[in-house]
Every structure is written in C-alpha cells, then in structure tokens.
XYZ file of C-alpha atoms in Angstrom:
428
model
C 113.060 97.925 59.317
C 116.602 96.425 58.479
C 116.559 95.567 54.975
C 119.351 92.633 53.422
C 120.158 92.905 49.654
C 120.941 90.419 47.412
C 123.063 90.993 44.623
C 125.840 93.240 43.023
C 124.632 95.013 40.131
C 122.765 97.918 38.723
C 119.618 96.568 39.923
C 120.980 96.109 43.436
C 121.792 99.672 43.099
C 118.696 100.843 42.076
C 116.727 99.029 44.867
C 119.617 99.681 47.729
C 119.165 103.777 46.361
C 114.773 103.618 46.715
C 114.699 101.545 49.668
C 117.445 104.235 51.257
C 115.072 106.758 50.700
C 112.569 104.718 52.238
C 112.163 106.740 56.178
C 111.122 103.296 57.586
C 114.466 101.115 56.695
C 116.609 102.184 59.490
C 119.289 99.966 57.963
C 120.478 98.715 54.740
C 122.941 95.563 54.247
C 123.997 94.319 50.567
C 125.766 91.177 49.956
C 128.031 91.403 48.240
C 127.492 94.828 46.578
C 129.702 96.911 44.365
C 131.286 100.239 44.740
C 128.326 102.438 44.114
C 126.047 100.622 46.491
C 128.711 101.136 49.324
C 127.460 104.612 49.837
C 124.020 103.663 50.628
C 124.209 100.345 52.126
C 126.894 98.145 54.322
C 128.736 95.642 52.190
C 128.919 91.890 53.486
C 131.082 89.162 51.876
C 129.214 86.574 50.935
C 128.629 83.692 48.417
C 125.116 84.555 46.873
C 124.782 81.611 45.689
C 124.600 79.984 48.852
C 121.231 79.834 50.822
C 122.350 78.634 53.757
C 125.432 81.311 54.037
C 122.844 84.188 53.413
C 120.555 82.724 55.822
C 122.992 83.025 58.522
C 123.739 86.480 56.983
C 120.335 88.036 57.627
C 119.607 86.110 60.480
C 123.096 87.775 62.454
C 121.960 91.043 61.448
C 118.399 90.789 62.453
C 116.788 91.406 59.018
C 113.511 92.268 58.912
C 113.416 91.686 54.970
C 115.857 89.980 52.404
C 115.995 91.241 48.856
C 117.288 88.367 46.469
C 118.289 90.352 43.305
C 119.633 88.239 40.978
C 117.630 85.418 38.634
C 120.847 82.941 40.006
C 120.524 82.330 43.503
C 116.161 82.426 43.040
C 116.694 79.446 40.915
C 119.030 77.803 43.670
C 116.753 78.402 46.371
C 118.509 80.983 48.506
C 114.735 82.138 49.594
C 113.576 79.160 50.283
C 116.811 78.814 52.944
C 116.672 82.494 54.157
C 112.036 81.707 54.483
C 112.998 78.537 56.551
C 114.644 80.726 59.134
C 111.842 82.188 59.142
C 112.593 85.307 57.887
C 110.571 87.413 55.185
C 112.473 87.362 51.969
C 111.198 89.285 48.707
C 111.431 86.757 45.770
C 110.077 82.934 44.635
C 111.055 79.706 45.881
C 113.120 77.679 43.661
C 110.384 75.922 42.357
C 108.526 78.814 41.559
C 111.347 80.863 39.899
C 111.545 77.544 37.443
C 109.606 80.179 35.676
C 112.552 81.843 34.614
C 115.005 78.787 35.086
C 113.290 76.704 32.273
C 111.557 78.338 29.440
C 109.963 74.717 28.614
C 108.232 74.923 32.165
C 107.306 78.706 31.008
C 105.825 77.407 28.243
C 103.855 74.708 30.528
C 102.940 77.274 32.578
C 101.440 79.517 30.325
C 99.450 77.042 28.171
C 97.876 75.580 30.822
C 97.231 78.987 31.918
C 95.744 80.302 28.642
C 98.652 83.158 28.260
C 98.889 84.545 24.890
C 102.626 83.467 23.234
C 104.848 82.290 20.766
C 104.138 78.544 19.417
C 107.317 76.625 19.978
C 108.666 73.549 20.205
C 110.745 72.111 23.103
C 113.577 70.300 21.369
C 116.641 67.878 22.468
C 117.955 66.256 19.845
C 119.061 67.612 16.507
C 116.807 66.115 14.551
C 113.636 67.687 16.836
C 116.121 71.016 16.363
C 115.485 70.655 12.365
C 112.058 69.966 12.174
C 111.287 72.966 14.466
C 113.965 75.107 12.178
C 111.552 74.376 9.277
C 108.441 74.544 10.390
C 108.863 78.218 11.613
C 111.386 79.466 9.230
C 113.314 82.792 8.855
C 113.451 84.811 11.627
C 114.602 81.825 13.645
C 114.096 82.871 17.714
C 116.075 79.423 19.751
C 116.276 80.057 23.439
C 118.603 78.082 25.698
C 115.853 76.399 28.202
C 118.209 77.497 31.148
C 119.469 80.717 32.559
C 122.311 82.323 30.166
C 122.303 85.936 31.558
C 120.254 87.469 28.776
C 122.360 86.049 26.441
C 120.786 82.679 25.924
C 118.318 84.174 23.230
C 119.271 83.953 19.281
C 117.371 85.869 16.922
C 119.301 85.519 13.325
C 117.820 85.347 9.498
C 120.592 82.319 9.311
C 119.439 78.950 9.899
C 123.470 77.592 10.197
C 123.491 80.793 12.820
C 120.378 78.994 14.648
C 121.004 75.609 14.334
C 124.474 76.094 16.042
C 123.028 77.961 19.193
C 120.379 75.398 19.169
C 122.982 72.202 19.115
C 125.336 73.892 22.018
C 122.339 73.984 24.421
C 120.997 70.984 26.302
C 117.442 71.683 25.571
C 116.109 74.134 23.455
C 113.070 76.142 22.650
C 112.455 76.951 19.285
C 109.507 79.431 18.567
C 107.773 81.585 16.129
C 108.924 84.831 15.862
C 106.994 87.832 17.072
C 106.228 90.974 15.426
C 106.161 94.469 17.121
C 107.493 96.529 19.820
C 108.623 94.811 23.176
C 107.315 96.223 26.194
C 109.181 94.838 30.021
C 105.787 94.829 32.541
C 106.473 94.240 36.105
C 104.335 93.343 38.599
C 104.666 92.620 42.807
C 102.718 89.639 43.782
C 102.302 87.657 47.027
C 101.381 84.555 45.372
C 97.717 85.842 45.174
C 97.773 89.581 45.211
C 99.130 91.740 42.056
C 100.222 94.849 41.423
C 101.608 95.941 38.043
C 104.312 98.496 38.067
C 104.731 101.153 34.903
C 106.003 99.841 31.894
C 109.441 100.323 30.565
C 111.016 99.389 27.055
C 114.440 98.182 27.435
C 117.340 98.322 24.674
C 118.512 94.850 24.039
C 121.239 94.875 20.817
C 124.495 96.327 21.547
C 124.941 98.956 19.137
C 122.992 102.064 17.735
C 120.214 100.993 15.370
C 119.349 98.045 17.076
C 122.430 96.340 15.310
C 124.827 93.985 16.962
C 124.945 91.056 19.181
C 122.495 90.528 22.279
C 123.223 92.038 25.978
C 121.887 91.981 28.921
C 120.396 95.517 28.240
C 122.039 98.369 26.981
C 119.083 101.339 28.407
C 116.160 101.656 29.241
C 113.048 104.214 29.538
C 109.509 104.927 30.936
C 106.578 105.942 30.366
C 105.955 104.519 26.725
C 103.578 107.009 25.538
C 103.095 105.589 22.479
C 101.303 102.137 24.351
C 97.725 101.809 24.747
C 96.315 103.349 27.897
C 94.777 99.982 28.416
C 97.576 98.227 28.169
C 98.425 96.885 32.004
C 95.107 96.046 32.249
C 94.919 93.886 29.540
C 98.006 92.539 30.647
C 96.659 91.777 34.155
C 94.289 90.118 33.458
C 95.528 87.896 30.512
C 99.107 87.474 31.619
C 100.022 88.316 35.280
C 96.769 87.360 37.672
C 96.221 83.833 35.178
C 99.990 82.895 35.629
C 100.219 83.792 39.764
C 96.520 81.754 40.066
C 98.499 78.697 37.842
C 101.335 78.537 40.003
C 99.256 78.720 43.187
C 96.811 75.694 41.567
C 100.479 73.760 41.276
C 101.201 74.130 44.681
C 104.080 76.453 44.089
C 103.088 79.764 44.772
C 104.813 82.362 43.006
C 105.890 85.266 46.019
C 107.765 88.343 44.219
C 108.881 90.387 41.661
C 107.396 88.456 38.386
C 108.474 90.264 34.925
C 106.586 89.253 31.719
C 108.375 90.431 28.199
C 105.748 91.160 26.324
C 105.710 92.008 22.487
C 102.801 94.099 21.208
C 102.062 91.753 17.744
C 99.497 92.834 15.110
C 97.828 89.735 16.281
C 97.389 91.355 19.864
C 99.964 91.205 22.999
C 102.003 87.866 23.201
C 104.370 87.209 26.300
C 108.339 86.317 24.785
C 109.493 85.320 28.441
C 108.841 85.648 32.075
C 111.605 86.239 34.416
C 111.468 86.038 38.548
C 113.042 89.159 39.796
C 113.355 93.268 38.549
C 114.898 92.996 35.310
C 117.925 95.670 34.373
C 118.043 97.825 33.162
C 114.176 98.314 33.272
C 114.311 98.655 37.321
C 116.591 101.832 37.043
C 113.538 103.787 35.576
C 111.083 101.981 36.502
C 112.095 103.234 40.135
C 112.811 106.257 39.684
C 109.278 106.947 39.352
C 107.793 105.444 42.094
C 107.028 107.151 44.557
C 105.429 104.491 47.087
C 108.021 103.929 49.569
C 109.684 100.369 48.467
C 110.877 99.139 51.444
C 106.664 98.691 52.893
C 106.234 97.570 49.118
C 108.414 94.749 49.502
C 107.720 93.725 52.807
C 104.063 93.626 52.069
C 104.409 90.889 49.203
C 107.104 88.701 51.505
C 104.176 88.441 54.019
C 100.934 88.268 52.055
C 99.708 91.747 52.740
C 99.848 93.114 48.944
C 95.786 93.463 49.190
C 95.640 95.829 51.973
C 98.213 98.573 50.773
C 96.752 101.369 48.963
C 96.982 101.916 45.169
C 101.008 102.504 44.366
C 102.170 106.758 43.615
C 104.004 107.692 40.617
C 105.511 110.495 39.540
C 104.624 112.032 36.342
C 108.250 112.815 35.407
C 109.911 110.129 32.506
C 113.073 108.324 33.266
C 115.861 107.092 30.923
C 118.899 105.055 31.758
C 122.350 104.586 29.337
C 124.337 102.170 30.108
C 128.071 102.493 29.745
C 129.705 99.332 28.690
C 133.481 97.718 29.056
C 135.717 97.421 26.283
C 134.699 94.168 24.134
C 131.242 93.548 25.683
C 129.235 91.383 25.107
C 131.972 89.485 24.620
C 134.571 88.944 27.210
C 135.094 92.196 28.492
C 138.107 94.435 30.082
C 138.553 94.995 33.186
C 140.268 96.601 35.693
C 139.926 100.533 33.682
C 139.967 103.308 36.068
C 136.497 105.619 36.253
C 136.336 109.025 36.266
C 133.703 111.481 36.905
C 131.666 110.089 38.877
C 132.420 113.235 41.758
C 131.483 115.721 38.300
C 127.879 114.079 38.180
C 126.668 113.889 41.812
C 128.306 117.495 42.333
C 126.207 118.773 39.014
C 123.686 116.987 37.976
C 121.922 114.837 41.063
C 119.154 115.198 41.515
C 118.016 115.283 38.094
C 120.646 113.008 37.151
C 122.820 110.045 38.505
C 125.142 107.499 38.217
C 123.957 103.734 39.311
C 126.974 101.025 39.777
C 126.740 97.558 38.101
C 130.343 96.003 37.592
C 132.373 98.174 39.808
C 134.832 97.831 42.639
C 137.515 100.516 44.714
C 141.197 99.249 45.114
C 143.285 99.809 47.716
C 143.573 103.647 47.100
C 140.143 104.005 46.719
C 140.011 104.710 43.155
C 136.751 103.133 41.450
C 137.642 100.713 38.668
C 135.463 98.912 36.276
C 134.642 95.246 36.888
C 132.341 93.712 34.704
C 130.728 93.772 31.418
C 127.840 96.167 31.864
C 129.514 99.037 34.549
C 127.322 101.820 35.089
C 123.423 103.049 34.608
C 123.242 106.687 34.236
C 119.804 107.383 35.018
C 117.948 110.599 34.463
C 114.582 112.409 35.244
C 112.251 115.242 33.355
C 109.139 116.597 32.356
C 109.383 114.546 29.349
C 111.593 111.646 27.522
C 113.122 114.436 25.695
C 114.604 116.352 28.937
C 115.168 113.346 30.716
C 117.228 111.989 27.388
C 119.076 115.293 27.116
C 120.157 115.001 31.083
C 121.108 111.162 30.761
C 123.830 112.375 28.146
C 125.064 115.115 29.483
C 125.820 112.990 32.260
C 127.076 110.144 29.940
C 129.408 112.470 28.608
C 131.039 113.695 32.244
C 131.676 109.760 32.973
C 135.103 108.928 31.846
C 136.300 105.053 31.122
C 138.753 104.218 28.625
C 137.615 101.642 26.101
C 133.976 102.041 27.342
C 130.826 101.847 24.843
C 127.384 102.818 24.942
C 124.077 103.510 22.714
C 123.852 107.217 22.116
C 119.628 106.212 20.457
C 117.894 105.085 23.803
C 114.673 106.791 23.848
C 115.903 108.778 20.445
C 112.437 107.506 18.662
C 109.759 107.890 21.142
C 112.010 111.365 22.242
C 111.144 112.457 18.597
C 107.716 111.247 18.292
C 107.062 113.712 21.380
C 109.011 116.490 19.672
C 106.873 116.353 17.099
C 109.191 114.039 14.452
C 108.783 110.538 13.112
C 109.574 108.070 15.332
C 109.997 104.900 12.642
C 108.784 101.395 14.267
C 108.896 102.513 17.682
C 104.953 102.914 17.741
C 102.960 99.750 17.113
C-alpha cells in the first residue's frame, strides 16, 4: 500500500521508520517531514493544517492510507477532508478529536461515560477561577481547555502561580490533584473495536529529578514492570471501550489512535487527560516493540476491520528514548545549531540503537541543523531497561549539538529497581 504521513516530528519519525519496515507499504510520503524522516519517506510541502491541501495531496499520489500525526490538524478536521475524498485516513474527525481539543468536553465525555478522574471545575471568569482555587487547594492542577502543545498544564504549590495561568486562558479546568505514578496507555480503535498497545511512562519536567518547567516530553520507556499485570485490562474496560461506546452513542465516532493519561492513585486508576493521536515521546518505544506490522494495523482501524486482525506481537525486549533538547527549551528555543554524529550512531550502534528526528532540517550543503525545541529521540533496545538505558546514552553521548540539554534519569528508577536497588516513588 502507499502510505501518506502527517506531521514533522519525532512521532512522524517513529511511525514513517515502523511502517518502512512494514513489507506491504510499497511507498511512503510525509508532509511535510523533517530531516530524519527524509531517509525513509518522500517529503511533500504542504500546509498541515489545511484539509483540503492534504486531500489533494494523497489523492495525487494515490494513497491508500493517510496518517494525521499531529493533535493540530485532527482538531481542524484535516481527516474529515482527506475521508470525504474518500480515502482511508488513520485518526478522528474533528468532532471526535474535541476529545483532546477541549478538556471541558473530556470531562463531559467521561462523566457521562462513568470514567474514573479528577473532580474539576470548568471555569471562565475569575471569580469561578477562585472558588475552584479554594475548594481544591495546594497542589493546584489548571489546564488550558484548548490545545497548548503539552504546555497548557500547571501544576504549582503557588496559588498566585495558578491563578495567573488560570486568568491568561479563555476557559479553564481546574481539578483535584492526583496522587501516584502516571502511566501513557494507547489504544487503536475503529470507533467500535479496541486494541490497547503496551504501556509507556513518559518524562514530563525538564530537568533531572523531575524539577523544572513542563515539556512536551523529555523520554520515555516501556515495559513498566513495576504496573500491575492487570493493568490494561482494567483500563479497557473502565476507560478505553466506555469512552469509544460514548462517542459512538453521540454520533461522533471516535476512529484512531486514542491515548488516555492515566495516574495510578491510592484511590485506584484515574484518567488526567485523553489525547487523539500517538503521543511523543511515548510512540518512540512504544514502537519499537511492536512487532505487528503497522502499516495493516493502521489500515485496519481507518476501515472498520480492527475485529478481524489477530491479537497484536510484541517483543520482549524494553525500549527507552532521551530526548535531546535546544538551547533555552521550554522556553523559546535556539535554532539553527549544527548536529553532529548522527553518521557515529547509525554506523555503531543501529540496530540496538538510533537516532529519531523531531525539529530538524538540512541546508543547502546538506548539513543537518536543529530546528525546533525538542530535536532528536534517541531510542534504544535490550534485554532489560537497564541495557536498553545504558545503549540510549551511549548514543546520547556520540550526538553532538551545541547548547543542547537533556535528562540523564529516564528510566534511572525502574533501571534500579530491576538491578536490584531502590527505586524511590517510581513504584505505586
């Protein structure tokens, strides 16, 4: 099949590098791509934003299936354009991805669902801001209600801290604050059919310790041995199936990739958020353990076949992914840095090891230079989280971008726990 990606980032990357090793896509397209995702896929100019551009897209090079990536263009219907050509397109109407595009309709969602979460309070005025303030108290969790690019989340001990983020959004959710270990679950659905992926745990602050501002994900890894065995189940049948059944009820089925945060409480497992597409940098290890070829994955949720594929192949191997970081991020970050070693790690350490492009492009010479906040996903492989740690960091360390930053603790806890040494508050 010809396969049409969506998207530019490490995510992209990650799908553009399974569904390449997929022997039935016979061609790959990414729009627009970075530089990384150039060596596996053909790169097309286009506004992704834009249904009706990517439409013509996939129709002109006879897609079979369209990828959207990104939460952005799911929220402003780009499926819904590229499905009206008729074409089968991996990922929720606009309506439907409203799950991620307003955490008030979330919210909706879920409590007419029964889902286990935070209580919260929709608020839009500052006085509905204070009340909410007080009546949960310190830790103070306010979420913009609209997409923010995993940065629309505040979780602060100071109420000035809170009320601020709360009076720059439009509308806000305010909500209780949840205790324990998060957990990212992903799951392919075709509005009816679900299958749960493995759970990952994802690295959220920017600095070592947990410390520091919030990113869009700083690394990632899988398994979590430390979860209960039961855990997806419990989550498929309290979360996942009751929110895809809601949404079909509504009349706005709910056709891709749909990603519940969970947090494991003492209180038992609450969802924090849903979003509407893979989440990075979850996806990175997430697939690179699967062993089910994506590409018949995908194509089986676009068109409502989910039920008749046979159960999903993993591999027994852990995954971690570090992500390297511009100078300044989260805040405004530089750009424009030259990269090296990229050549050193696909010439040492692939298979085992390798190097996934998020905000990257090639200038005229051909030289890779960083260009965004979050630039690369060095993902690894092993027996264990221990070896596949060790080989993520050995291959952090051949990667060279001046003014870059990174976590040097992904998996360090559960990595210990396995080796034998405490692990702190990893573990619920």
């Amino acid at each position: 099949m010809k396969v049409l990606v969506i998207g530019g980032g490490a995510r992209e990357h990650a799908l553009c590098r399974s569904l390449s090793l997929d022997p039935d896509v016979t061609a790959l397209h990414c729009a627009p791509g970075n530089a990384g995702i150039a060596e596996v896929a053909e790169l097309h100019g286009v506004n992704a934003l834009d249904g009706q551009a990517v439409a013509e897209l996939a129709a002109r090079l006879e897609a079979d299936l369209v990828v959207v990536g990104p939460e952005a263009p799911l929220v402003a219907g780009v499926a819904d354009a590229v499905r009206e050509r008729g074409i089968p397109v991996f990922g929720p109407s606009a309506r439907a991805a409203a799950l991620e595009g307003s955490k008030a309709f979330a919210k909706d969602v879920m409590a007419a669902a029964a889902v286990p979460t935070a209580r919260s309070y929709v608020c839009t005025t500052p006085e509905e801001i204070d009340e909410a303030l007080d009546a949960f108290g310190a830790p103070y969790v306010v979420k913009d209600d609209g997409l923010a690019a995993g940065k629309g989340v505040v979780v602060t001990e100071d109420v000035k801290a809170a009320r601020a983020h709360a009076l720059a959004c439009d509308r806000v959710v305010i909500e209780e604050f949840l205790d324990g270990p998060e957990v990212s679950l992903f799951a392919i659905t075709d509005g009816e059919s679900v299958v749960p992926l493995q759970p990952a745990q994802d690295f959220k602050r920017a600095y070592d310790g947990d410390q520091g501002p919030n990113t869009g994900g700083m690394g990632a890894y899988s398994p979590l041995p430390w979860a209960d065995p039961k855990l997806v189940d419990e989550v498929m049948a309290t979360v996942l199936q009751p929110t895809v059944d809601e949404l079909r009820r509504r009349g706005t089925p709910f056709s891709g990739l749909l990603y519940a945060g969970l947090a494991i409480t003492s209180r038992g497992v609450r969802v924090i958020e849903f979003n509407a597409r893979f989440g990075d940098p979850e996806t990175q290890v997430v697939l690179a353990r699967l062993r089910t070829p994506l590409g018949g994955l995908l194509l089986a949720a676009a068109t409502g076949n989910l039920a008749a594929l046979p159960p999903l192949r993993w591999s027994d191997d852990a995954a971690v992914t570090v992500v390297i970081a511009s100078h300044n991020y989260p805040d405004t970050p530089r750009t424009g840095d030259p990269i090296e070693g990229l050549a050193e790690v696909a010439a040492t350490d692939a298979p085992d090891a390798y190097v996934l492009h998020a905000g990257t492009k090639r200038d005229e010479t051909g030289a890779v230079l960083s260009a965004g906040g979050r630039v690369l996903s060095v993902t690894a492989t092993g027996a264990d989280l221990t070896i596949a740690r060790q080989r993520a960091y050995r291959a952090v360390g051949r990667i060279g971008l001046d003014g870059s930053q990174h976590r040097t603790d992904i998996a360090a806890k559960v990595a210990g726990e396995a080796a034998g040494e405490p692990v702190g508050d990893v573990a619920p």
